[in-house]
Amino acid sequence: IHMLQFPRDPDQTRWAEKTCLREFSRAPPSLLKKWQEPDFPNTNITHCFIKCFTSYLGVYNETTRKFNVDGIKTQFESQGIPPPQGLETLRKTSKGTCKDIYLMTVDLIKKNKLP
């Protein structure tokens, strides 16, 4: 398995976002706009968008159902930003569902725009 290198650069982050926006292009336009703000309402399709984005960004591994907490820390530290509080909660294994990944990450995403 190819491990992604951290920190991720802005182009890699944009690529992950654009790839998922393409994959979810049939979502209502109002929702697509919210995701780009970023605003992530608690809807089933948003749950799966977040799973897509974290997977393509390399912070979530669908095979192990775990988050790369060390990679996320490196991402923040590389920008001179302290890692977010609550990050350690991502060390547990997820259920692998879109909703579970959303619930595990949405507060961190809202409080800390990924650099």
mmCIF file of C-alpha atoms in Angstrom:
data_model
loop_
_atom_site.group_PDB
_atom_site.id
_atom_site.type_symbol
_atom_site.label_atom_id
_atom_site.label_comp_id
_atom_site.label_asym_id
_atom_site.label_seq_id
_atom_site.Cartn_x
_atom_site.Cartn_y
_atom_site.Cartn_z
ATOM 1 C CA ILE A 1 0.000 0.000 0.000
ATOM 2 C CA HIS A 2 1.360 3.393 -0.976
ATOM 3 C CA MET A 3 1.561 5.703 2.018
ATOM 4 C CA LEU A 4 0.879 9.346 1.326
ATOM 5 C CA GLN A 5 3.495 11.807 2.505
ATOM 6 C CA PHE A 6 2.648 14.537 4.974
ATOM 7 C CA PRO A 7 2.397 17.428 5.026
ATOM 8 C CA ARG A 8 0.013 17.618 2.074
ATOM 9 C CA ASP A 9 0.440 20.692 -0.089
ATOM 10 C CA PRO A 10 -2.434 23.014 -1.084
ATOM 11 C CA ASP A 11 -2.634 21.464 -4.570
ATOM 12 C CA GLN A 12 -3.136 17.994 -3.070
ATOM 13 C CA THR A 13 -5.864 19.332 -0.792
ATOM 14 C CA ARG A 14 -7.610 21.063 -3.715
ATOM 15 C CA TRP A 15 -7.313 17.872 -5.786
ATOM 16 C CA ALA A 16 -9.017 15.837 -3.032
ATOM 17 C CA GLU A 17 -11.805 18.410 -2.749
ATOM 18 C CA LYS A 18 -12.330 18.721 -6.520
ATOM 19 C CA THR A 19 -12.290 14.940 -6.997
ATOM 20 C CA CYS A 20 -15.031 14.519 -4.400
ATOM 21 C CA LEU A 21 -17.035 17.452 -5.771
ATOM 22 C CA ARG A 22 -16.915 15.684 -9.166
ATOM 23 C CA GLU A 23 -17.944 12.354 -7.620
ATOM 24 C CA PHE A 24 -20.868 14.057 -5.881
ATOM 25 C CA SER A 25 -21.761 16.403 -8.758
ATOM 26 C CA ARG A 26 -25.381 15.216 -8.705
ATOM 27 C CA ALA A 27 -25.856 16.650 -5.220
ATOM 28 C CA PRO A 28 -28.133 19.708 -5.028
ATOM 29 C CA PRO A 29 -26.233 22.851 -6.139
ATOM 30 C CA SER A 30 -26.997 24.535 -2.812
ATOM 31 C CA LEU A 31 -25.239 21.684 -1.003
ATOM 32 C CA LEU A 32 -22.225 21.757 -3.340
ATOM 33 C CA LYS A 33 -21.907 25.475 -2.592
ATOM 34 C CA LYS A 34 -22.055 24.859 1.171
ATOM 35 C CA TRP A 35 -19.320 22.226 0.989
ATOM 36 C CA GLN A 36 -17.016 24.735 -0.715
ATOM 37 C CA GLU A 37 -17.607 27.406 1.966
ATOM 38 C CA PRO A 38 -16.872 25.024 3.949
ATOM 39 C CA ASP A 39 -20.155 24.201 5.653
ATOM 40 C CA PHE A 40 -21.099 20.579 6.229
ATOM 41 C CA PRO A 41 -24.771 20.098 7.164
ATOM 42 C CA ASN A 42 -25.807 16.843 8.820
ATOM 43 C CA THR A 43 -27.185 15.043 5.735
ATOM 44 C CA ASN A 44 -26.474 11.555 4.377
ATOM 45 C CA ILE A 45 -24.837 12.854 1.201
ATOM 46 C CA THR A 46 -22.645 15.257 3.201
ATOM 47 C CA HIS A 47 -21.561 12.354 5.408
ATOM 48 C CA CYS A 48 -20.302 10.512 2.315
ATOM 49 C CA PHE A 49 -18.657 13.651 0.905
ATOM 50 C CA ILE A 50 -16.628 13.967 4.130
ATOM 51 C CA LYS A 51 -15.630 10.292 3.914
ATOM 52 C CA CYS A 52 -14.563 10.832 0.296
ATOM 53 C CA PHE A 53 -12.557 13.966 1.128
ATOM 54 C CA THR A 54 -10.765 12.493 4.150
ATOM 55 C CA SER A 55 -9.981 9.342 2.147
ATOM 56 C CA TYR A 56 -8.559 11.180 -0.880
ATOM 57 C CA LEU A 57 -6.667 13.561 1.392
ATOM 58 C CA GLY A 58 -5.027 10.546 2.989
ATOM 59 C CA VAL A 59 -6.155 11.238 6.532
ATOM 60 C CA TYR A 60 -8.628 8.325 6.566
ATOM 61 C CA ASN A 61 -7.779 4.773 5.510
ATOM 62 C CA GLU A 62 -10.823 2.805 4.349
ATOM 63 C CA THR A 63 -9.020 -0.542 4.683
ATOM 64 C CA THR A 64 -8.001 -0.133 8.335
ATOM 65 C CA ARG A 65 -10.949 2.192 9.126
ATOM 66 C CA LYS A 66 -8.517 4.421 10.986
ATOM 67 C CA PHE A 67 -7.448 8.038 10.750
ATOM 68 C CA ASN A 68 -3.825 9.049 10.245
ATOM 69 C CA VAL A 69 -3.655 11.170 13.395
ATOM 70 C CA ASP A 70 0.112 11.615 13.104
ATOM 71 C CA GLY A 71 -0.293 12.823 9.517
ATOM 72 C CA ILE A 72 -2.954 15.317 10.598
ATOM 73 C CA LYS A 73 -0.640 16.588 13.361
ATOM 74 C CA THR A 74 2.190 16.979 10.848
ATOM 75 C CA GLN A 75 -0.145 18.898 8.528
ATOM 76 C CA PHE A 76 -0.902 21.501 11.190
ATOM 77 C CA GLU A 77 2.637 21.697 12.579
ATOM 78 C CA SER A 78 4.066 22.239 9.075
ATOM 79 C CA GLN A 79 1.950 25.400 8.901
ATOM 80 C CA GLY A 80 3.157 26.568 12.323
ATOM 81 C CA ILE A 81 -0.272 25.823 13.790
ATOM 82 C CA PRO A 82 -0.705 23.733 16.943
ATOM 83 C CA PRO A 83 -2.619 20.494 16.288
ATOM 84 C CA PRO A 84 -6.305 20.782 17.200
ATOM 85 C CA GLN A 85 -7.535 19.747 20.595
ATOM 86 C CA GLY A 86 -9.571 16.565 20.400
ATOM 87 C CA LEU A 87 -7.434 15.085 17.640
ATOM 88 C CA GLU A 88 -6.563 12.065 19.782
ATOM 89 C CA THR A 89 -10.226 11.002 19.692
ATOM 90 C CA LEU A 90 -9.605 9.978 16.061
ATOM 91 C CA ARG A 91 -7.220 7.202 17.136
ATOM 92 C CA LYS A 92 -10.112 4.781 17.649
ATOM 93 C CA THR A 93 -11.258 2.590 14.772
ATOM 94 C CA SER A 94 -14.324 3.905 12.959
ATOM 95 C CA LYS A 95 -17.317 1.813 11.942
ATOM 96 C CA GLY A 96 -16.396 2.687 8.367
ATOM 97 C CA THR A 97 -19.776 4.225 7.552
ATOM 98 C CA CYS A 98 -20.141 7.676 6.037
ATOM 99 C CA LYS A 99 -22.113 8.831 9.070
ATOM 100 C CA ASP A 100 -19.543 7.554 11.567
ATOM 101 C CA ILE A 101 -16.688 9.314 9.764
ATOM 102 C CA TYR A 102 -18.739 12.517 9.604
ATOM 103 C CA LEU A 103 -19.586 12.362 13.310
ATOM 104 C CA MET A 104 -15.956 11.667 14.236
ATOM 105 C CA THR A 105 -14.564 14.570 12.198
ATOM 106 C CA VAL A 106 -17.163 17.302 11.706
ATOM 107 C CA ASP A 107 -16.393 19.216 14.895
ATOM 108 C CA LEU A 108 -12.663 19.159 14.182
ATOM 109 C CA ILE A 109 -13.265 20.284 10.594
ATOM 110 C CA LYS A 110 -15.545 23.129 11.678
ATOM 111 C CA LYS A 111 -13.145 24.366 14.361
ATOM 112 C CA ASN A 112 -9.946 23.948 12.346
ATOM 113 C CA LYS A 113 -9.839 24.618 8.658
ATOM 114 C CA LEU A 114 -7.337 22.072 7.399
ATOM 115 C CA PRO A 115 -4.255 24.023 6.290
#
